[in-house]
mmCIF file of C-alpha atoms and ligand atoms in Angstrom:
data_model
loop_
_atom_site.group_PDB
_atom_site.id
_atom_site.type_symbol
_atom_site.label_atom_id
_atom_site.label_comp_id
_atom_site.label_asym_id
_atom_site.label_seq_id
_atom_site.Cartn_x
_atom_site.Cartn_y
_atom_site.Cartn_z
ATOM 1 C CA UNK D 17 142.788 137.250 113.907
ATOM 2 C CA UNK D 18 141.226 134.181 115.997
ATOM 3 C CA UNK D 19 139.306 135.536 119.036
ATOM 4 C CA UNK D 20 140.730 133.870 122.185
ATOM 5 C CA UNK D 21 137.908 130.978 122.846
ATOM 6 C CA UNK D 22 137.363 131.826 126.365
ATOM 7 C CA UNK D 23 135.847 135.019 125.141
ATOM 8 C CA UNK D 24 133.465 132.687 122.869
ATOM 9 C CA UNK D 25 132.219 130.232 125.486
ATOM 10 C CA UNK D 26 128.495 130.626 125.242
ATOM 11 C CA UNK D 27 127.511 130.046 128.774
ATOM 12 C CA UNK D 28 130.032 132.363 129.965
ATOM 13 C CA UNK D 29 129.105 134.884 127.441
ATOM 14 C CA UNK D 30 125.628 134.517 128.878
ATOM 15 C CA UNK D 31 126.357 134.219 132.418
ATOM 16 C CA UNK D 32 128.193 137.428 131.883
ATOM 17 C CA UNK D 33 125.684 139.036 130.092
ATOM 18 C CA UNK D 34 123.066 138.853 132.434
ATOM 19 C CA UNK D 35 125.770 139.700 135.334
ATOM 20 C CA UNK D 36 125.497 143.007 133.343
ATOM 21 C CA UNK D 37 128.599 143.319 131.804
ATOM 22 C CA UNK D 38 128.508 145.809 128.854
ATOM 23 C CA UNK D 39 132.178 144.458 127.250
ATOM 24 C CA UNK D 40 130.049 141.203 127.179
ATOM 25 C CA UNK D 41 126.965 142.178 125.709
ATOM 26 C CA UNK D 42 128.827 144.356 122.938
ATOM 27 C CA UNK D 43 130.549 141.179 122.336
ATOM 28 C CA UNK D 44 128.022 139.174 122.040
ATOM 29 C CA UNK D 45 126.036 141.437 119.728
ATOM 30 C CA UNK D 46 129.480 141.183 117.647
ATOM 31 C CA UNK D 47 128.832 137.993 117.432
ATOM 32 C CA UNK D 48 125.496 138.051 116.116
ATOM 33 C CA UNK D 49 126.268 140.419 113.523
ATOM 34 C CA UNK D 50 129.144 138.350 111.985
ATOM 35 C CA UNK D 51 128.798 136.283 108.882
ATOM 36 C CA UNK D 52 131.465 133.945 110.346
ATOM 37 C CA UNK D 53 129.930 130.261 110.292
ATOM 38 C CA UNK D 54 131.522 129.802 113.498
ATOM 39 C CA UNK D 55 130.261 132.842 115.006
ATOM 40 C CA UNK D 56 126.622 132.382 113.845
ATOM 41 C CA UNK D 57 126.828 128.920 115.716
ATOM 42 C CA UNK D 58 128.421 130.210 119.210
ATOM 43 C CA UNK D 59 125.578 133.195 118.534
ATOM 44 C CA UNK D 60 122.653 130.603 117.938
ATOM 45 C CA UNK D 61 123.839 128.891 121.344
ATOM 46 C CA UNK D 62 123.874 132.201 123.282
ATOM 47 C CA UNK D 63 120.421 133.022 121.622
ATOM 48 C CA UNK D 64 119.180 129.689 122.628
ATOM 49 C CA UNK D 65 120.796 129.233 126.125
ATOM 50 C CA UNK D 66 118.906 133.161 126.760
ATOM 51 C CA UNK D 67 115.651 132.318 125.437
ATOM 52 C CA UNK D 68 114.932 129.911 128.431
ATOM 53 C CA UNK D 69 115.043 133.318 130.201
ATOM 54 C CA UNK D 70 111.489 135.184 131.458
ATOM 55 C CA UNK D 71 112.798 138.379 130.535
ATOM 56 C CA UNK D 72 111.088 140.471 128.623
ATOM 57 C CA UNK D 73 111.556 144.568 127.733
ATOM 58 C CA UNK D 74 109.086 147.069 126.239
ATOM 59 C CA UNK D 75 110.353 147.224 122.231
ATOM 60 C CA UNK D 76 109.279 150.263 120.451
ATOM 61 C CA UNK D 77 109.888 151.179 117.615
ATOM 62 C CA UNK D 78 110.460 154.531 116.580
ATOM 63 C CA UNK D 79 110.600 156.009 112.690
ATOM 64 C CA UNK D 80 110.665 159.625 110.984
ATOM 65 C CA UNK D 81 112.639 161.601 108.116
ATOM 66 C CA UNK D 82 116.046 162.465 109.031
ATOM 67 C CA UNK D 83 115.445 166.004 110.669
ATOM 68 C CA UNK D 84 112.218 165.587 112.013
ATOM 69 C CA UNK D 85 114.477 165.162 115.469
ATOM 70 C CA UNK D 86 114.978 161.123 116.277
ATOM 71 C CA UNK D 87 118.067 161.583 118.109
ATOM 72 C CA UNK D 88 117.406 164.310 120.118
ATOM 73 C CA UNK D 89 113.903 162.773 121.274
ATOM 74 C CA UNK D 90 115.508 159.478 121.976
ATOM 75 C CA UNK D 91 118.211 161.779 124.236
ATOM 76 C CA UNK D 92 115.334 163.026 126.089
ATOM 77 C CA UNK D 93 113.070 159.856 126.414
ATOM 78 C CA UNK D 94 115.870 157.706 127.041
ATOM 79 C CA UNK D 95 117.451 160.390 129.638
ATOM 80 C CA UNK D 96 113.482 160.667 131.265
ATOM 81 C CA UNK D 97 113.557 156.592 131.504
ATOM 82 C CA UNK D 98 116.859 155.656 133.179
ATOM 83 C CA UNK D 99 115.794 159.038 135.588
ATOM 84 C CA UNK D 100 113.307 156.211 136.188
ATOM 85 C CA UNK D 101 115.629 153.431 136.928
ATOM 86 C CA UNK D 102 114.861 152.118 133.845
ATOM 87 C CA UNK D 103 117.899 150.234 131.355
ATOM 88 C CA UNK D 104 117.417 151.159 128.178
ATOM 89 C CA UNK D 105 118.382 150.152 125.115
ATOM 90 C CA UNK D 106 118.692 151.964 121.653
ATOM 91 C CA UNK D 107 119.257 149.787 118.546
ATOM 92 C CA UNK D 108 119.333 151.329 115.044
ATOM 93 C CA UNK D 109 117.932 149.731 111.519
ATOM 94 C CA UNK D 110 118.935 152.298 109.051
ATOM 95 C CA UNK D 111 118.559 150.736 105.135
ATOM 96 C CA UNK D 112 121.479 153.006 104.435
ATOM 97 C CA UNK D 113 124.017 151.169 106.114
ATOM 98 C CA UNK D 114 123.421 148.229 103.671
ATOM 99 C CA UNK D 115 124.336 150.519 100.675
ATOM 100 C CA UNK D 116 127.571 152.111 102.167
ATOM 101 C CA UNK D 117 128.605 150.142 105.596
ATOM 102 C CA UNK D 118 127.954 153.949 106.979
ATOM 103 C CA UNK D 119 125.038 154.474 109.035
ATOM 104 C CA UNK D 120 123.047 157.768 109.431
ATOM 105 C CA UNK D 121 121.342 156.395 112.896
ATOM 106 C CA UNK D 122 122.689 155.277 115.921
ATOM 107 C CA UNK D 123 125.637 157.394 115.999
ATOM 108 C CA UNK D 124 126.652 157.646 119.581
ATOM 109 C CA UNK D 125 127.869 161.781 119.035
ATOM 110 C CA UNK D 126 124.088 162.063 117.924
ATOM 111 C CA UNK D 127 123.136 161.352 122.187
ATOM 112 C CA UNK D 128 125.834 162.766 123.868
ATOM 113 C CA UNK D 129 123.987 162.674 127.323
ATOM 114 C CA UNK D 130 122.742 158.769 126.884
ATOM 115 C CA UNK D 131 125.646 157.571 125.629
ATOM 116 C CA UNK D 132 127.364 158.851 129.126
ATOM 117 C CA UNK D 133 124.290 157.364 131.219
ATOM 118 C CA UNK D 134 125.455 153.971 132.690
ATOM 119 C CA UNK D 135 121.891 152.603 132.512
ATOM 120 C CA UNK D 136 121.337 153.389 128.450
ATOM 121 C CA UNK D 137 123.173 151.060 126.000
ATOM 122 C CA UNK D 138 123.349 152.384 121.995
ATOM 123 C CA UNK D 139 123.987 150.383 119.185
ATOM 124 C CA UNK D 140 124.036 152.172 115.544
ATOM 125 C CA UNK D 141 122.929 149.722 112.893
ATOM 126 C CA UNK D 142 124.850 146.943 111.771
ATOM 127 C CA UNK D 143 125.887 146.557 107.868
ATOM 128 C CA UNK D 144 125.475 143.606 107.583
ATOM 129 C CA UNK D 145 124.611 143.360 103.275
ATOM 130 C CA UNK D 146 120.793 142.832 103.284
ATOM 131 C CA UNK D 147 117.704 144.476 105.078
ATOM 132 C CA UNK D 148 117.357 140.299 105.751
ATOM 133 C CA UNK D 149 120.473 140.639 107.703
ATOM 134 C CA UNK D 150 120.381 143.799 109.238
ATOM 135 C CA UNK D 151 116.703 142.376 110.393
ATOM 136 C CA UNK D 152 118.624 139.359 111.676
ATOM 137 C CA UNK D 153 120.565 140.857 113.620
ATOM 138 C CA UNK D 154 118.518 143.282 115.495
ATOM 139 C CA UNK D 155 116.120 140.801 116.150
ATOM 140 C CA UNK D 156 118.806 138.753 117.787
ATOM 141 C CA UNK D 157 120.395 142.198 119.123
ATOM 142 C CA UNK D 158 116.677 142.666 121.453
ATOM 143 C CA UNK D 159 116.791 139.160 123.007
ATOM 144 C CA UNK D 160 120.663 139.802 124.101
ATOM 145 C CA UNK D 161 119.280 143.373 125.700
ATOM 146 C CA UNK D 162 116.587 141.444 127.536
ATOM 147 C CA UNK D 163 118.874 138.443 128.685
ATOM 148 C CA UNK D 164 121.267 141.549 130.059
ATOM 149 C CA UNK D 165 118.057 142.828 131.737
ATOM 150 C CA UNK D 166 116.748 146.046 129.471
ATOM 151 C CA UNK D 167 113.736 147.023 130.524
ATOM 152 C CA UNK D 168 113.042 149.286 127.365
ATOM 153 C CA UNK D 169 114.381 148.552 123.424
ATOM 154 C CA UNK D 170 114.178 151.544 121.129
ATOM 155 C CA UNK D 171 114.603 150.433 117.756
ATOM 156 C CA UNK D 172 114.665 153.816 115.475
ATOM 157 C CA UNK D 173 115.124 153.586 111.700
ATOM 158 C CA UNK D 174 114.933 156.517 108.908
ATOM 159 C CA UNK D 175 110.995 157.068 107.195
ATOM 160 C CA UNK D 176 112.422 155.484 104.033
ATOM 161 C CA UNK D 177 112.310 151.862 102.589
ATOM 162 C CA UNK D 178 111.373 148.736 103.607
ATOM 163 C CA UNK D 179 112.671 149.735 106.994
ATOM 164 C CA UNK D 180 109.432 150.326 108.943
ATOM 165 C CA UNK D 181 107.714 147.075 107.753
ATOM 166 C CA UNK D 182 111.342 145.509 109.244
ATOM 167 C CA UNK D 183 110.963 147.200 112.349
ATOM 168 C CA UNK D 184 107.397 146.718 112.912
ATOM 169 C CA UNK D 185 107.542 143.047 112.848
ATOM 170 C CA UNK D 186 110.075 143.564 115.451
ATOM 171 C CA UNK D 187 108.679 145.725 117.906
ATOM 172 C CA UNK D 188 105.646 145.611 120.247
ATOM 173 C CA UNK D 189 104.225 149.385 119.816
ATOM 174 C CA UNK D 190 105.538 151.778 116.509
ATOM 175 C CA UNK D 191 106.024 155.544 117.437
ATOM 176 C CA UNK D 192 106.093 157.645 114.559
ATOM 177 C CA UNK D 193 107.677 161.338 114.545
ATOM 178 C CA UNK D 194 106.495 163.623 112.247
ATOM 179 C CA UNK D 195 106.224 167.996 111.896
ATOM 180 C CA UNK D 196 103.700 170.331 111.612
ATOM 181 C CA UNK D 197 104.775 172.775 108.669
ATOM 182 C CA UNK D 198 103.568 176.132 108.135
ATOM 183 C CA UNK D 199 99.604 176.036 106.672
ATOM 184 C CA UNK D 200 99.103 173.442 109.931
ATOM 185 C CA UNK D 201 100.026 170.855 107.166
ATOM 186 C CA UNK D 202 101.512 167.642 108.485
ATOM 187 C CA UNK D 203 105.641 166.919 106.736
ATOM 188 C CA UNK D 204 107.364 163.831 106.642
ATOM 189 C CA UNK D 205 104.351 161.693 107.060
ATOM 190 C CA UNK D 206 104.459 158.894 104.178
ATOM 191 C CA UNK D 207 101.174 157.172 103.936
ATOM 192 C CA UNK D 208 102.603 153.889 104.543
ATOM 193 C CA UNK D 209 104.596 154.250 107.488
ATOM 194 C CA UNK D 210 101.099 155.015 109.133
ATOM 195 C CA UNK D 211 99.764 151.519 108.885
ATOM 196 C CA UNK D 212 102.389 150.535 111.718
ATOM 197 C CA UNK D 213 102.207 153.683 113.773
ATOM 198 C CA UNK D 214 100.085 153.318 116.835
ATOM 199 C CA UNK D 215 101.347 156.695 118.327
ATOM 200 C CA UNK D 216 101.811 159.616 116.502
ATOM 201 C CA UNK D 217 103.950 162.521 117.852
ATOM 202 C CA UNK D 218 103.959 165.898 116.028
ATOM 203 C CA UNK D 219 107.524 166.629 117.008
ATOM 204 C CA UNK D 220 109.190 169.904 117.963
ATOM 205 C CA UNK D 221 106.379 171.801 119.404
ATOM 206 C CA UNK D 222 108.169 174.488 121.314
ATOM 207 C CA UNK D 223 108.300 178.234 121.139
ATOM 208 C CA UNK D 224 106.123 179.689 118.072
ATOM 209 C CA UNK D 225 105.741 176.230 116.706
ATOM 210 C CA UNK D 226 103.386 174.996 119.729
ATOM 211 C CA UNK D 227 100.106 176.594 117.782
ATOM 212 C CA UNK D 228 100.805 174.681 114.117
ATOM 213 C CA UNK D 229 101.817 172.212 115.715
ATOM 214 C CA UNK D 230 98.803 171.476 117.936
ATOM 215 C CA UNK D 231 96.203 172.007 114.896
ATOM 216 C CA UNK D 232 98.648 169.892 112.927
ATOM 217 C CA UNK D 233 97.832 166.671 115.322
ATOM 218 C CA UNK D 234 94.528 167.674 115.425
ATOM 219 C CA UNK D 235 94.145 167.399 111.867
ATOM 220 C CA UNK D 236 95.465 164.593 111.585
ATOM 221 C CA UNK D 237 93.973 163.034 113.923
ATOM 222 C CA UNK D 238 90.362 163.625 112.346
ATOM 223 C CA UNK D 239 92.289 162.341 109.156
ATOM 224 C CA UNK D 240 93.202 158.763 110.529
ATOM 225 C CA UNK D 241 90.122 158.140 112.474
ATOM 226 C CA UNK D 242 88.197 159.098 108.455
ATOM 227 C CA UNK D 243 90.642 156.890 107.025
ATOM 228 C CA UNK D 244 90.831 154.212 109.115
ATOM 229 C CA UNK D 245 87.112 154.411 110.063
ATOM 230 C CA UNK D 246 86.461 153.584 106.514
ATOM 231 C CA UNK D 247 88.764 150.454 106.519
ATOM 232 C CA UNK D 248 87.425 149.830 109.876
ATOM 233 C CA UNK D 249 90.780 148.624 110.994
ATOM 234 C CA UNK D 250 93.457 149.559 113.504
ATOM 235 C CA UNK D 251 97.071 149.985 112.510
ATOM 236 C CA UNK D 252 98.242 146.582 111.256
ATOM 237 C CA UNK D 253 100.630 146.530 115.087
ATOM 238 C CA UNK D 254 97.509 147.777 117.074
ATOM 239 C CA UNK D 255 97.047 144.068 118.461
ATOM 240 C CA UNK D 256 93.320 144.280 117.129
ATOM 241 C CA UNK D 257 91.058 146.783 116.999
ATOM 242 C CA UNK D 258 89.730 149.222 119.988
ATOM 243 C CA UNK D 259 93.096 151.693 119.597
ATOM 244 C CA UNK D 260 92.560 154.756 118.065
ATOM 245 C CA UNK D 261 95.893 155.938 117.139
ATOM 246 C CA UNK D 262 96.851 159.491 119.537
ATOM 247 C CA UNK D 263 98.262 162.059 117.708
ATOM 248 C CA UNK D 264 100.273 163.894 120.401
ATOM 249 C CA UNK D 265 102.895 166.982 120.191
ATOM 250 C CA UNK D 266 105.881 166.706 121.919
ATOM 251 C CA UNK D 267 109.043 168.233 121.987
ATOM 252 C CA UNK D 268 112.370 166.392 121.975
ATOM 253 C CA UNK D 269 114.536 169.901 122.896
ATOM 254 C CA UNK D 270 112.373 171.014 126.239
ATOM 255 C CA UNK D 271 111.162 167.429 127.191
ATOM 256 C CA UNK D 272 107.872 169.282 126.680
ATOM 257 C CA UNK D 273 104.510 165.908 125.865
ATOM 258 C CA UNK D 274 107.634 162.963 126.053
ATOM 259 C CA UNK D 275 106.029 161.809 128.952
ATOM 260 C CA UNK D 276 103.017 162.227 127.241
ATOM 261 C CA UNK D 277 104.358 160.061 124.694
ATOM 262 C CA UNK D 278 105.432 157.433 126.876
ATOM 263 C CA UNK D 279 102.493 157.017 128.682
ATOM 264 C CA UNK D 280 100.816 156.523 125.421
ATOM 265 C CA UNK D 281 103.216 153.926 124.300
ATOM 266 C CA UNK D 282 102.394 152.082 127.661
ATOM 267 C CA UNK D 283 98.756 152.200 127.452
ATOM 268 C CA UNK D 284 99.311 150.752 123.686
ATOM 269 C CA UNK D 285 100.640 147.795 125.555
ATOM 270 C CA UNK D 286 98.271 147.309 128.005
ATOM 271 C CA UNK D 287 95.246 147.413 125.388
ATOM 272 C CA UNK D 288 97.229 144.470 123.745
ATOM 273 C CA UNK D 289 96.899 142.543 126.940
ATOM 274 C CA UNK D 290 99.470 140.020 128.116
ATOM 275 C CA UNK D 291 97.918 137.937 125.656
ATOM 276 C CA UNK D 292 97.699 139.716 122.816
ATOM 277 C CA UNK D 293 101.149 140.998 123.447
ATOM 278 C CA UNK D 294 102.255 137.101 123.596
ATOM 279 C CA UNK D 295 100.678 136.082 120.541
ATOM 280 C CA UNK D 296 102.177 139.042 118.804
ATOM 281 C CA UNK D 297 105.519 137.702 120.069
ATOM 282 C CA UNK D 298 104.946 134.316 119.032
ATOM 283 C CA UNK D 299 103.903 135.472 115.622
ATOM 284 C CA UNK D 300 107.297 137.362 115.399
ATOM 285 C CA UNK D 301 109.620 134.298 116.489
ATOM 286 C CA UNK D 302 107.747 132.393 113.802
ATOM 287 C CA UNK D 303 108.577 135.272 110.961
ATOM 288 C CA UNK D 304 112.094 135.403 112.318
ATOM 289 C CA UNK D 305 112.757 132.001 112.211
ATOM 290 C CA UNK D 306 112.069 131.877 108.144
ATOM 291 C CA UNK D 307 113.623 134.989 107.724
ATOM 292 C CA UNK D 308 116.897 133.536 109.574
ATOM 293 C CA UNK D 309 116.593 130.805 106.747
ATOM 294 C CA UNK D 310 116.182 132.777 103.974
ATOM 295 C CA UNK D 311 118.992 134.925 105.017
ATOM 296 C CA UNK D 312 121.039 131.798 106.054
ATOM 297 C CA UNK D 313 120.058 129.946 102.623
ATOM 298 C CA UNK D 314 121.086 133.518 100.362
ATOM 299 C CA UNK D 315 124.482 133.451 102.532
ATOM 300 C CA UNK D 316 125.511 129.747 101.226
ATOM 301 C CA UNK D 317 124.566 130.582 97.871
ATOM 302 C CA UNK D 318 126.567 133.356 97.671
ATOM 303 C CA UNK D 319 129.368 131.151 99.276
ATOM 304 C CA UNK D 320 128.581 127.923 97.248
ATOM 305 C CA UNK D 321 132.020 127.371 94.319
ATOM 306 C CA UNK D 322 129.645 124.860 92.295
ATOM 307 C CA UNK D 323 127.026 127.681 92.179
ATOM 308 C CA UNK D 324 129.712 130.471 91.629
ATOM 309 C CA UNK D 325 130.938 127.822 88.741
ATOM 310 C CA UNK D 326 127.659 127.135 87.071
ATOM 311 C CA UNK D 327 126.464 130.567 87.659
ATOM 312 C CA UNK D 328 129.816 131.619 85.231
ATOM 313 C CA UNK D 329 129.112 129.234 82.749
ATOM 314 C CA UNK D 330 125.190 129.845 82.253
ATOM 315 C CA UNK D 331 125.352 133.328 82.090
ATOM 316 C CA UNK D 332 126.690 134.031 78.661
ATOM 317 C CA UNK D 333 124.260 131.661 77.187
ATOM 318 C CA UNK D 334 121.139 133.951 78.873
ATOM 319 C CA UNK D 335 122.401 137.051 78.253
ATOM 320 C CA UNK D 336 122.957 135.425 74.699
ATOM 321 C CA UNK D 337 119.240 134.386 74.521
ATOM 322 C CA UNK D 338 120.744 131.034 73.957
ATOM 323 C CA UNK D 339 119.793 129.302 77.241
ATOM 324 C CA UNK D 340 116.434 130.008 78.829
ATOM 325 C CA UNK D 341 115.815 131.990 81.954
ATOM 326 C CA UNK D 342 113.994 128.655 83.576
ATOM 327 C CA UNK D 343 116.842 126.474 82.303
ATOM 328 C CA UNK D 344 119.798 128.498 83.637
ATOM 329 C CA UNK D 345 118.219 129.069 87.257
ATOM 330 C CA UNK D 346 117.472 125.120 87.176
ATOM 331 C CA UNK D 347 120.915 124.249 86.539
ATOM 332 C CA UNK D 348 122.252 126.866 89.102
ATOM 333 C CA UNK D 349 119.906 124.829 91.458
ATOM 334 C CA UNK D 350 121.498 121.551 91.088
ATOM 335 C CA UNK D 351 124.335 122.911 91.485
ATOM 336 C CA UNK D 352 123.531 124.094 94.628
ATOM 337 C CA UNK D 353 121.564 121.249 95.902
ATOM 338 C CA UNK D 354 124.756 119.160 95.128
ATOM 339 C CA UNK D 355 127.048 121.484 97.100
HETATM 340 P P1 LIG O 13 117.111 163.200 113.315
HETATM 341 O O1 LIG O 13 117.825 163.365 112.003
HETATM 342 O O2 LIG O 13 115.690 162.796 113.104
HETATM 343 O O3 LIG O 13 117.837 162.328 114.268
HETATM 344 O O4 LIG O 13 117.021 164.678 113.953
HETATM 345 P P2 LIG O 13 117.927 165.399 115.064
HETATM 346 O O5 LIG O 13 117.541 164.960 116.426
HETATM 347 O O6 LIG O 13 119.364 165.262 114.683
HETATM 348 O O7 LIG O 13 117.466 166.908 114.912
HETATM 349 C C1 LIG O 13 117.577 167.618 113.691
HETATM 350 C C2 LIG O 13 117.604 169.114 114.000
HETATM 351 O O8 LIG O 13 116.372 169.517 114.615
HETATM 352 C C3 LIG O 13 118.715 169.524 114.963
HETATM 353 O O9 LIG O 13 119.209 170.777 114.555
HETATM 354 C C4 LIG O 13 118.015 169.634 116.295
HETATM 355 O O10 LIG O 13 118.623 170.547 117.154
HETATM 356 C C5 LIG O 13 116.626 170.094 115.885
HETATM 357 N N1 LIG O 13 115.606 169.602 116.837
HETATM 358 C C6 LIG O 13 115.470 168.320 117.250
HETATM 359 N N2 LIG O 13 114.439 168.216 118.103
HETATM 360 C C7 LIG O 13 113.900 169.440 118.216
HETATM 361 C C8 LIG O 13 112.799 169.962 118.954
HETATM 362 O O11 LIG O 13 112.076 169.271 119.700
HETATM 363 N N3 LIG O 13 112.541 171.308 118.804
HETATM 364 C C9 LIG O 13 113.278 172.103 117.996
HETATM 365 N N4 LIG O 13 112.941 173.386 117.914
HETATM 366 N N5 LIG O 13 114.339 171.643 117.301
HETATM 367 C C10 LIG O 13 114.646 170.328 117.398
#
C-alpha cells in the first residue's frame, strides 16, 4: 500500500511536527523505523531539515531487570514532570524485540496514567532486525521528540545485553534501578551496567522495605566509591571525573525519593557543563553516523542478488573444506562491490 505523498513531504512533516502534532510525529517516527529505501531517504531529509533546530531535551536513560519496577517509576516520574509542564517523551530499546518483533518495554497498558497525559508521548521499541537498527532508530526517534519540542527523553531498556552500552551512547545521564533483597544485599545489579550508571536508585522502598532498602544504597554506595576509587575513574557517561555516583531509594508506587531522583539526574547535567554536555553530543553524532553506515552497508548486503548468488555458490565448497574461509568471503566481496 503506497502512502499518499502529501503525508511524506518532509517539510510538511516537519513543519507539522514542531506545530505539535502527535499523528505527525508518530508518522514520522514510522518513517524512521522503516527499511523502505524510500522511506529512509524522506526520513534522512526530515532528520536533516530538524537538525538546523536549537532544540534540545534532557535524554536519560533508564535500565533494570524486568521486575525491579521500570514502568511503574517511569508512570510516576513522567506523571511528576508533565505536573511540571514538562513534554515528555518515553522511547523503549528492548534487545528482545529483535528476536521475536514482540517487545517486553514500552507497552502503553504498562503506563496507563501517561499514556492518557496529553503532554507524555510513548513509543515501545521498534523491531527493527539488529540492536544496529533498533539503535538507529531511537537515535533518530530523540531528534524527532526534540524537533516536536520534548523537553525530557526517557529511553528505558531491560538489564540484559548489549542494550545498556546502546543506550548509553545515546543518552546524556544513565539511571539505573535496582532492589535491595533481604540480607541488605543489592539484586539485579550486573557489574557492567554500572560503568554507565551515574545515578543509582534502590527501587521500591516503601512500607517494610524502606530499612533494607536504605542500608542496601548505603552499601553500595561505599562499594562504588572502593571500586571506582581504585580505578580512579567516574562512570564511563559521567562527562569526566568529579561525580560520585548517588545511590538513592526511591519508590515508583508512592512517588516516595523520584524527585529525589530527578534532581539528581539534573545536577548530573549541570556537572557536565554546557560544554561537556556538547562535546558528549558531538561525540554521539559522530558514533551514530558510522553506525547508520554499518547498519545501512549490512542492509544492502542482505539485499544485494550478486551477493545472495555468490554467497549460494561458495558455500558448499566451505562447508566442504574445499574453498577457504578468506577465499569465499573475498569472492562474496566482489560480488558486492560489483553490485
Ligand atoms: P518492570 O518490569 O521493571 O517494568 O516492573 P513493573 O513496573 O512492571 O513492576 C513489577 C512489579 O513490581 C509490579 O507488580 C508492580 O506493582 C511492582 N512495583 C513496581 N514499583 C514498585 C514500588 O515502588 N514498590 C512496590 N512495593 N512495588 C512496586
Amino acid at each position: 500500500m503506497s502512502t499518499p505523498r502529501r503525508l511524506l513531504d518532509p517539510d510538511r512533516l516537519a513543519a507539522d511536527l514542531a506545530a505539535g502534532s502527535r499523528a505527525a510525529l508518530s508518522r514520522a517516527i514510522t518513517l524512521v523505523e522503516s527499511t523502505r529505501d524510500d522511506h529512509r531517504e524522506l526520513a534522512r531529509s526530515l532528520l536533516t531539515t530538524l537538525s538546523g533546530s536549537a532544540a534540545d531535551a534532557v535524554r536519560v536513560g533508564l535500565s533494570g531487570v524486568p521486575g525491579v519496577g521500570k514502568s511503574t517509576f517511569v508512570e510516576a516520574l513522567g506523571t511528576l514532570l508533565t505536573g511540571r509542564g514538562l513534554r515528555v517523551g518515553v522511547l523503549a530499546v528492548d534487545p528482545s524485540s529483535v528476536r521475536t518483533g514482540g517487545s517486553v518495554l514500552g507497552d502503553k497498558t504498562r503506563m496507563p496514567r501517561l499514556a492518557a497525559d496529553p503532554n507524555a508521548f510513548i513509543r515501545p521499541s521498534p523491531s527493527a532486525g539488529t540492536l544496529g537498527g533498533v539503535a538507529r532508530a531511537t537515535a533518530q526517534t530523540i531528534t524527532l521528540l526534540e524537533g516536536a519540542g520534548y523537553d525530557v527523553v526517557l529511553v528505558e531498556t531491560v538489564g540484559v545485553g548489549q542494550s545498556e552500552t546502546t543506550v548509553a551512547g545515546l543518552v546524556d545521564t544513565f539511571l539505573l534501578l535496582a532492589l535491595a533483597r533481604s540480607g541488605d544485599q543489592i539484586q539485579g545489579i550486573k557489574m557492567g551496567v554500572l560503568e554507565f550508571a551515574v545515578v543509582v536508585a534502590i527501587n521500591k522502598a516503601d512500607g517494610d522495605r524502606v530499612v533494607e532498602a536504605t542500608a542496601a544504597a548505603r552499601d553500595l554506595a561505599g562499594a562504588l566509591r572502593l571500586v571506582r576509587g581504585r580505578s580512579a575513574g567516574s562512570p564511563a557517561g559521567s562527562g569526566g571525573s568529579g561525580w560520585s555516583v548517588p545511590v538513592l531509594t526511591c519508590s515508583g508506587l508512592t512517588g516516595d525519593g523520584i524527585d529525589e531522583v530527578w534532581a539528581a539526574v539534573l545536577r548530573h547535567r549541570t556537572t557536565q557543563g554546557p560544554d561537556g554536555l556538547a562535546d558528549k553530543r558531538s561525540r554521539q553524532r559522530w558514533e551514530l553516523t558510522w553506525a547508520l553506515v554499518r547498519d545501512e552497508l549490512e542492509q544492502r548486503l542482505r539485499r544485494s542478488v550478486p551477493v545472495a548468488d555468490t554467497a549460494d555458490r561458495v558455500r558448499p565448497q566451505v562447508l566442504a573444506g574445499t574453498l577457504p574461509a578468506p577465499a569465499a568471503a573475498d569472492a562474496i566481496l566482489r560480488a558486492f562491490d560489483a553490485s
